[in-house]
Amino acid sequence: MERHESSTARTPTNSLVVKRRTKSRSYRQSYQSCFGAGSRLGLTPALTARRFNTSRRAPKSHNITDKVNAEQLALLVKTEWQLSYVTPLYRFRHTQLKSYSRQLSAFIAAEKQQGLAVEVEGPQGGVRVSFSVVQGMVEAVDDAETVLIQIHSKPLFARQDEPQKSVWSGWLTCINGNPDYLHSLPEDFVCLPLFCSSGPENLTTVVKSWFQQNFDCYFGPLEISHTSLQWLVALWTNCHTESSIQHLKMIWTLPVAPPLQITYTVNPQDAWELWSSVRKAPQEENKAGKEVEEDSIDIEEVMSFIQALKSHFYRHFRLDLSAGSLNQVSTALGSAKYSGRIKISNSKYMITTLTLLTECALLKMPI
């Protein structure tokens, strides 16, 4: 399969591999980059002027199984991932992934040899790291290609002929990244703002440390905000006629002492009918006098849907969910938690979910 043309644009082949920096220098540059001072990247006004989108395209089914390697897709789907945001990578090259695999393997071995808490079993030097491009996991021309990282190791008492097993996985992606921001970046920077990891936390820390030292970047936690969770409730419910959501389950927390956690499960057909009742007609004019596009969903519809769900709950239980916050949502298409954990269960709509998460990551970056 041909590689997406954005890979060439975002990762020039005539650049050298970045030399490893000292830890103190890397952290100093990364810390400074949070405030736009002393970093190679500096300030990017295009980002700081942005706000969370108040309208987005309605989800459409994407048959990405024709474009993405089946083994890679099987890993991305069904696994629960912990989210982080990462600032643009300085001189990261998709053409150097084999070299990065060797470098990160050596880095992990060195950390383990120094007695640091790296939970990798097996003999010294028995760690294997693989970087690979997830071909086809791009949506817009400016998106850099998704990169998958896997760490393999043998169990401590494994037989000699026993193969290594994956002990940690992570990937960096940018799906429908904001073009104004991407175009504002200097040529030497590659933007893969969404980082997803699965495995021991200390291995995640080591991988992030290696990236920070080599690409002058900074990682931060990415929560899925109350508003983003509400968007997912609407976006996933909108898919029900094409792919049954099977259930709409929400977990709310009310600020009482002790905090009250409420699990609210809605029948999928009831959820769909309620959602349909608040959807605007394709040519209906909104308050600003603009026509509503047929394939778009705006924030007013999302808020109306959430309010209708709250009102339905209040009629039955006399509890007002408006006083609380939405912490978790799940359907057959996936699940998401405020803590920044996401699970995509249906590959047909993962582009819609990753577009929203990419936007969240870009807005969280402190540059």
CSV table of C-alpha atoms in Angstrom, one decimal:
chain,number,residue,atom,x,y,z
A,1,MET,CA,0.0,0.0,0.0
A,2,GLU,CA,1.3,3.4,-0.9
A,3,ARG,CA,2.4,5.7,1.9
A,4,HIS,CA,0.3,8.9,2.5
A,5,GLU,CA,1.9,11.9,0.9
A,6,SER,CA,1.9,13.8,4.2
A,7,SER,CA,4.7,11.6,5.5
A,8,THR,CA,7.1,13.1,3.0
A,9,ALA,CA,6.0,16.6,3.8
A,10,ARG,CA,6.2,16.1,7.6
A,11,THR,CA,9.4,14.1,7.7
A,12,PRO,CA,12.1,15.2,5.2
A,13,THR,CA,14.5,12.4,4.2
A,14,ASN,CA,17.5,14.6,4.0
A,15,SER,CA,17.8,15.3,7.7
A,16,LEU,CA,20.2,13.6,10.1
A,17,VAL,CA,19.2,11.5,13.1
A,18,VAL,CA,18.9,13.7,16.2
A,19,LYS,CA,21.8,13.2,18.6
A,20,ARG,CA,21.0,12.2,22.1
A,21,ARG,CA,21.0,15.0,24.6
A,22,THR,CA,21.8,14.9,28.3
A,23,LYS,CA,18.9,14.4,30.6
A,24,SER,CA,19.2,17.7,32.4
A,25,ARG,CA,19.3,19.7,29.2
A,26,SER,CA,16.3,17.8,27.7
A,27,TYR,CA,14.2,18.4,30.7
A,28,ARG,CA,15.2,22.0,30.9
A,29,GLN,CA,14.2,22.6,27.3
A,30,SER,CA,11.0,20.7,27.7
A,31,TYR,CA,10.1,22.6,30.8
A,32,GLN,CA,10.8,25.9,29.1
A,33,SER,CA,8.8,24.8,26.1
A,34,CYS,CA,5.7,24.7,28.3
A,35,PHE,CA,5.9,28.5,28.5
A,36,GLY,CA,7.1,29.2,24.9
A,37,ALA,CA,10.5,30.5,26.1
A,38,GLY,CA,13.8,28.9,25.4
A,39,SER,CA,12.3,26.2,23.3
A,40,ARG,CA,13.2,25.4,19.7
A,41,LEU,CA,9.5,25.8,18.9
A,42,GLY,CA,8.7,29.0,20.7
A,43,LEU,CA,5.2,30.5,20.5
A,44,THR,CA,2.5,29.4,18.1
A,45,PRO,CA,-0.2,32.1,18.2
A,46,ALA,CA,-2.4,30.0,15.8
A,47,LEU,CA,-3.0,27.5,18.7
A,48,THR,CA,-3.5,29.9,21.5
A,49,ALA,CA,-6.3,31.7,19.7
A,50,ARG,CA,-8.3,28.5,19.1
A,51,ARG,CA,-11.3,27.3,21.1
A,52,PHE,CA,-13.0,23.9,21.3
A,53,ASN,CA,-15.1,23.4,18.1
A,54,THR,CA,-18.8,24.1,18.6
A,55,SER,CA,-19.7,22.2,15.5
A,56,ARG,CA,-18.3,19.0,13.9
A,57,ARG,CA,-19.2,16.6,11.2
A,58,ALA,CA,-21.6,13.8,12.0
A,59,PRO,CA,-19.9,10.4,12.2
A,60,LYS,CA,-19.6,8.4,9.1
A,61,SER,CA,-18.6,4.8,8.7
A,62,HIS,CA,-15.0,4.4,7.6
A,63,ASN,CA,-14.0,0.9,6.4
A,64,ILE,CA,-10.3,1.3,7.4
A,65,THR,CA,-9.8,-2.4,7.4
A,66,ASP,CA,-9.0,-2.0,3.6
A,67,LYS,CA,-6.2,0.5,4.4
A,68,VAL,CA,-4.8,-0.5,7.8
A,69,ASN,CA,-2.8,-3.6,8.5
A,70,ALA,CA,-5.1,-6.1,10.2
A,71,GLU,CA,-2.6,-7.0,13.0
A,72,GLN,CA,-2.0,-3.4,13.9
A,73,LEU,CA,-5.7,-2.6,13.8
A,74,ALA,CA,-6.5,-5.5,16.1
A,75,LEU,CA,-4.1,-4.0,18.6
A,76,LEU,CA,-5.5,-0.4,18.4
A,77,VAL,CA,-9.1,-1.7,18.7
A,78,LYS,CA,-10.3,-3.4,21.8
A,79,THR,CA,-7.3,-2.3,24.0
A,80,GLU,CA,-7.9,0.4,26.6
A,81,TRP,CA,-5.4,3.2,26.2
A,82,GLN,CA,-4.2,5.9,28.6
A,83,LEU,CA,-4.0,9.2,26.9
A,84,SER,CA,-1.4,11.9,27.0
A,85,TYR,CA,-0.7,14.9,24.8
A,86,VAL,CA,2.8,15.6,23.4
A,87,THR,CA,4.2,18.8,21.9
A,88,PRO,CA,5.7,18.7,18.4
A,89,LEU,CA,8.7,16.5,17.9
A,90,TYR,CA,11.9,18.2,16.8
A,91,ARG,CA,13.5,16.4,13.9
A,92,PHE,CA,11.5,13.2,14.2
A,93,ARG,CA,11.8,11.3,11.0
A,94,HIS,CA,9.5,8.5,9.9
A,95,THR,CA,12.4,7.2,7.8
A,96,GLN,CA,14.5,6.5,10.9
A,97,LEU,CA,12.2,4.2,12.7
A,98,LYS,CA,14.6,1.2,12.6
A,99,SER,CA,17.3,3.4,14.2
A,100,TYR,CA,14.8,4.6,16.9
A,101,SER,CA,14.0,0.9,17.7
A,102,ARG,CA,17.6,0.2,18.4
A,103,GLN,CA,18.1,3.4,20.4
A,104,LEU,CA,15.1,2.9,22.6
A,105,SER,CA,16.1,-0.8,23.2
A,106,ALA,CA,19.5,0.4,24.4
A,107,PHE,CA,18.0,3.1,26.5
A,108,ILE,CA,15.7,0.7,28.3
A,109,ALA,CA,18.6,-1.8,28.9
A,110,ALA,CA,20.7,1.0,30.3
A,111,GLU,CA,17.9,2.2,32.7
A,112,LYS,CA,17.5,-1.4,33.9
A,113,GLN,CA,21.2,-1.9,34.3
A,114,GLN,CA,21.3,1.2,36.5
A,115,GLY,CA,18.8,-0.4,38.8
A,116,LEU,CA,15.9,1.9,37.9
A,117,ALA,CA,12.4,0.5,38.3
A,118,VAL,CA,11.9,-0.8,34.8
A,119,GLU,CA,9.5,-3.8,34.9
A,120,VAL,CA,10.9,-5.9,32.1
A,121,GLU,CA,11.6,-9.5,32.9
A,122,GLY,CA,14.1,-11.7,31.2
A,123,PRO,CA,17.9,-11.5,30.8
A,124,GLN,CA,19.9,-8.3,30.4
A,125,GLY,CA,19.6,-7.1,26.9
A,126,GLY,CA,16.6,-9.3,26.2
A,127,VAL,CA,14.3,-6.3,25.4
A,128,ARG,CA,13.3,-5.7,21.8
A,129,VAL,CA,11.6,-2.5,20.7
A,130,SER,CA,9.8,-2.0,17.3
A,131,PHE,CA,8.7,1.2,15.8
A,132,SER,CA,6.4,1.0,12.8
A,133,VAL,CA,4.1,3.2,10.6
A,134,VAL,CA,0.4,2.4,10.8
A,135,GLN,CA,-0.2,2.8,7.0
A,136,GLY,CA,-3.5,4.3,6.2
A,137,MET,CA,-4.2,5.8,9.6
A,138,VAL,CA,-4.4,9.3,8.3
A,139,GLU,CA,-7.4,11.4,7.3
A,140,ALA,CA,-6.2,14.8,6.1
A,141,VAL,CA,-3.3,15.8,3.8
A,142,ASP,CA,-1.5,17.6,6.7
A,143,ASP,CA,-1.7,14.6,9.1
A,144,ALA,CA,1.6,12.9,9.9
A,145,GLU,CA,1.5,9.2,9.7
A,146,THR,CA,0.6,7.3,12.9
A,147,VAL,CA,3.5,5.6,14.6
A,148,LEU,CA,3.2,2.4,16.7
A,149,ILE,CA,5.7,1.4,19.3
A,150,GLN,CA,5.9,-2.1,20.9
A,151,ILE,CA,8.2,-3.4,23.6
A,152,HIS,CA,8.8,-7.2,23.7
A,153,SER,CA,10.5,-9.3,26.3
A,154,LYS,CA,10.7,-13.0,27.4
A,155,PRO,CA,9.4,-14.0,30.8
A,156,LEU,CA,12.1,-14.5,33.4
A,157,PHE,CA,11.8,-18.3,33.5
A,158,ALA,CA,10.7,-18.8,29.8
A,159,ARG,CA,12.0,-21.8,27.8
A,160,GLN,CA,14.8,-21.0,25.4
A,161,ASP,CA,12.6,-21.6,22.4
A,162,GLU,CA,9.7,-19.5,23.8
A,163,PRO,CA,9.1,-16.3,21.7
A,164,GLN,CA,9.1,-12.9,23.2
A,165,LYS,CA,5.8,-11.4,24.2
A,166,SER,CA,4.6,-7.8,24.0
A,167,VAL,CA,4.8,-6.2,27.4
A,168,TRP,CA,4.0,-2.6,26.4
A,169,SER,CA,2.4,-0.8,23.4
A,170,GLY,CA,2.0,2.9,22.5
A,171,TRP,CA,1.2,5.0,19.5
A,172,LEU,CA,1.3,8.6,18.4
A,173,THR,CA,-1.2,10.0,16.0
A,174,CYS,CA,-2.8,13.1,14.5
A,175,ILE,CA,-6.2,12.7,12.9
A,176,ASN,CA,-7.7,15.8,11.2
A,177,GLY,CA,-5.3,18.1,13.0
A,178,ASN,CA,-6.1,21.8,12.8
A,179,PRO,CA,-4.4,22.9,9.5
A,180,ASP,CA,-3.8,26.5,10.7
A,181,TYR,CA,-1.8,25.2,13.6
A,182,LEU,CA,0.1,22.5,11.6
A,183,HIS,CA,1.1,25.1,8.9
A,184,SER,CA,2.4,27.4,11.6
A,185,LEU,CA,5.0,24.9,12.8
A,186,PRO,CA,8.6,25.3,11.7
A,187,GLU,CA,9.8,22.8,9.0
A,188,ASP,CA,11.8,20.7,11.5
A,189,PHE,CA,8.8,19.8,13.7
A,190,VAL,CA,6.4,16.9,13.3
A,191,CYS,CA,3.1,17.0,15.1
A,192,LEU,CA,1.7,13.8,16.5
A,193,PRO,CA,-0.1,15.3,19.5
A,194,LEU,CA,-2.1,12.3,20.7
A,195,PHE,CA,-0.1,9.7,22.6
A,196,CYS,CA,-1.8,6.4,23.7
A,197,SER,CA,-0.1,3.9,25.9
A,198,SER,CA,-1.0,0.5,27.4
A,199,GLY,CA,1.3,-1.4,29.8
A,200,PRO,CA,3.3,-0.8,33.0
A,201,GLU,CA,3.4,2.9,34.0
A,202,ASN,CA,7.2,2.8,34.6
A,203,LEU,CA,7.8,1.7,31.0
A,204,THR,CA,5.5,4.5,29.8
A,205,THR,CA,7.7,6.9,31.8
A,206,VAL,CA,10.9,5.5,30.3
A,207,VAL,CA,9.5,5.8,26.8
A,208,LYS,CA,8.4,9.4,27.4
A,209,SER,CA,11.8,10.2,28.9
A,210,TRP,CA,13.6,8.9,25.7
A,211,PHE,CA,11.3,11.0,23.5
A,212,GLN,CA,11.9,14.1,25.6
A,213,GLN,CA,15.7,13.7,25.4
A,214,ASN,CA,15.8,13.0,21.7
A,215,PHE,CA,13.1,15.2,20.2
A,216,ASP,CA,12.8,18.2,22.7
A,217,CYS,CA,9.2,17.5,23.4
A,218,TYR,CA,7.0,17.5,26.4
A,219,PHE,CA,4.3,15.1,27.6
A,220,GLY,CA,1.3,15.9,29.7
A,221,PRO,CA,-1.8,14.1,31.0
A,222,LEU,CA,-4.8,14.3,28.7
A,223,GLU,CA,-8.1,14.1,30.5
A,224,ILE,CA,-11.3,13.7,28.5
A,225,SER,CA,-13.3,16.7,29.8
A,226,HIS,CA,-17.0,16.8,30.8
A,227,THR,CA,-17.7,18.6,27.5
A,228,SER,CA,-15.8,16.1,25.4
A,229,LEU,CA,-17.6,13.2,27.1
A,230,GLN,CA,-20.9,14.8,26.2
A,231,TRP,CA,-19.8,15.1,22.6
A,232,LEU,CA,-19.0,11.4,22.6
A,233,VAL,CA,-22.5,10.6,24.0
A,234,ALA,CA,-24.0,12.4,21.0
A,235,LEU,CA,-21.6,11.3,18.3
A,236,TRP,CA,-21.8,7.6,19.3
A,237,THR,CA,-25.6,7.7,19.6
A,238,ASN,CA,-25.8,9.3,16.2
A,239,CYS,CA,-24.3,6.0,14.8
A,240,HIS,CA,-27.0,3.8,16.1
A,241,THR,CA,-28.9,3.3,12.9
A,242,GLU,CA,-25.8,2.0,11.1
A,243,SER,CA,-24.1,0.2,14.0
A,244,SER,CA,-26.2,-0.6,17.0
A,245,ILE,CA,-24.7,1.0,20.1
A,246,GLN,CA,-26.4,-1.8,22.2
A,247,HIS,CA,-26.5,0.5,25.2
A,248,LEU,CA,-25.8,4.0,26.4
A,249,LYS,CA,-24.2,3.9,29.8
A,250,MET,CA,-23.1,7.0,31.7
A,251,ILE,CA,-21.5,7.4,35.1
A,252,TRP,CA,-22.2,10.7,36.8
A,253,THR,CA,-20.7,12.0,40.1
A,254,LEU,CA,-22.7,14.3,42.3
A,255,PRO,CA,-20.8,16.6,44.7
A,256,VAL,CA,-22.3,15.4,48.0
A,257,ALA,CA,-20.5,14.0,51.1
A,258,PRO,CA,-19.5,11.3,50.5
A,259,PRO,CA,-19.6,11.8,46.6
A,260,LEU,CA,-22.5,9.9,45.0
A,261,GLN,CA,-21.7,7.9,41.9
A,262,ILE,CA,-24.7,7.2,39.6
A,263,THR,CA,-24.8,4.7,36.8
A,264,TYR,CA,-27.3,5.7,34.2
A,265,THR,CA,-28.1,3.2,31.4
A,266,VAL,CA,-30.4,4.0,28.5
A,267,ASN,CA,-32.0,1.6,26.1
A,268,PRO,CA,-30.3,2.2,22.7
A,269,GLN,CA,-33.6,2.8,20.8
A,270,ASP,CA,-34.8,5.2,23.4
A,271,ALA,CA,-31.5,7.0,23.2
A,272,TRP,CA,-31.8,7.2,19.4
A,273,GLU,CA,-35.3,8.5,19.5
A,274,LEU,CA,-34.4,11.1,22.1
A,275,TRP,CA,-31.4,12.2,20.0
A,276,SER,CA,-33.5,12.4,16.8
A,277,SER,CA,-36.0,14.6,18.6
A,278,VAL,CA,-33.4,17.3,19.3
A,279,ARG,CA,-31.7,17.1,15.9
A,280,LYS,CA,-32.2,20.1,13.7
A,281,ALA,CA,-33.6,19.8,10.2
A,282,PRO,CA,-30.9,20.1,7.5
A,283,GLN,CA,-31.9,23.5,6.3
A,284,GLU,CA,-33.1,24.9,9.7
A,285,GLU,CA,-31.7,28.3,10.5
A,286,ASN,CA,-29.9,28.6,13.8
A,287,LYS,CA,-29.9,31.7,16.0
A,288,ALA,CA,-27.0,33.3,14.0
A,289,GLY,CA,-29.0,33.0,10.8
A,290,LYS,CA,-26.8,30.4,9.2
A,291,GLU,CA,-28.0,27.3,7.6
A,292,VAL,CA,-27.2,24.0,9.4
A,293,GLU,CA,-25.3,21.6,7.2
A,294,GLU,CA,-26.9,18.2,6.7
A,295,ASP,CA,-23.8,16.3,7.9
A,296,SER,CA,-23.0,18.4,11.0
A,297,ILE,CA,-23.8,18.4,14.7
A,298,ASP,CA,-23.5,21.5,16.7
A,299,ILE,CA,-23.1,22.1,20.4
A,300,GLU,CA,-26.7,23.2,20.9
A,301,GLU,CA,-27.9,19.8,19.8
A,302,VAL,CA,-25.4,18.1,22.1
A,303,MET,CA,-26.5,20.2,25.1
A,304,SER,CA,-30.2,19.6,24.3
A,305,PHE,CA,-29.7,15.9,24.1
A,306,ILE,CA,-27.8,15.8,27.5
A,307,GLN,CA,-30.5,18.0,29.1
A,308,ALA,CA,-33.2,15.7,27.8
A,309,LEU,CA,-31.4,12.7,29.3
A,310,LYS,CA,-31.1,14.6,32.6
A,311,SER,CA,-34.8,15.5,32.6
A,312,HIS,CA,-35.8,11.9,31.9
A,313,PHE,CA,-33.6,10.7,34.9
A,314,TYR,CA,-35.1,13.4,37.2
A,315,ARG,CA,-38.7,12.4,36.3
A,316,HIS,CA,-38.0,8.9,37.5
A,317,PHE,CA,-35.6,9.3,40.4
A,318,ARG,CA,-35.9,13.0,41.5
A,319,LEU,CA,-32.1,13.5,41.3
A,320,ASP,CA,-30.8,16.4,39.3
A,321,LEU,CA,-27.7,15.3,37.4
A,322,SER,CA,-27.0,19.0,36.4
A,323,ALA,CA,-25.4,19.4,39.8
A,324,GLY,CA,-22.8,16.7,39.0
A,325,SER,CA,-20.3,15.9,36.3
A,326,LEU,CA,-20.2,13.2,33.6
A,327,ASN,CA,-17.1,11.0,34.3
A,328,GLN,CA,-17.6,8.0,32.0
A,329,VAL,CA,-19.5,7.0,28.9
A,330,SER,CA,-19.7,3.7,27.1
A,331,THR,CA,-21.5,2.1,24.2
A,332,ALA,CA,-20.8,-0.9,21.9
A,333,LEU,CA,-18.6,1.6,19.9
A,334,GLY,CA,-16.3,2.3,22.7
A,335,SER,CA,-15.8,3.7,26.2
A,336,ALA,CA,-14.2,6.9,27.6
A,337,LYS,CA,-13.3,8.1,31.1
A,338,TYR,CA,-12.5,11.5,32.4
A,339,SER,CA,-9.2,10.1,33.7
A,340,GLY,CA,-8.0,9.9,30.1
A,341,ARG,CA,-8.7,6.2,29.4
A,342,ILE,CA,-10.2,5.3,26.0
A,343,LYS,CA,-11.3,2.1,24.4
A,344,ILE,CA,-12.3,2.0,20.8
A,345,SER,CA,-14.4,-1.1,20.1
A,346,ASN,CA,-15.5,-0.5,16.5
A,347,SER,CA,-13.0,0.4,13.9
A,348,LYS,CA,-15.6,1.9,11.6
A,349,TYR,CA,-16.0,5.0,13.8
A,350,MET,CA,-12.5,5.3,15.3
A,351,ILE,CA,-11.7,8.2,12.9
A,352,THR,CA,-14.5,10.2,14.5
A,353,THR,CA,-13.3,9.4,18.0
A,354,LEU,CA,-9.6,10.1,17.2
A,355,THR,CA,-10.5,13.4,15.5
A,356,LEU,CA,-12.1,14.6,18.7
A,357,LEU,CA,-9.2,13.4,20.8
A,358,THR,CA,-6.7,15.0,18.5
A,359,GLU,CA,-8.5,18.3,18.9
A,360,CYS,CA,-8.4,17.8,22.7
A,361,ALA,CA,-4.6,17.1,22.6
A,362,LEU,CA,-3.9,20.2,20.5
A,363,LEU,CA,-5.8,22.5,22.8
A,364,LYS,CA,-4.0,21.1,25.9
A,365,MET,CA,-0.5,21.7,24.6
A,366,PRO,CA,1.1,24.6,26.5
A,367,ILE,CA,2.7,26.2,23.5
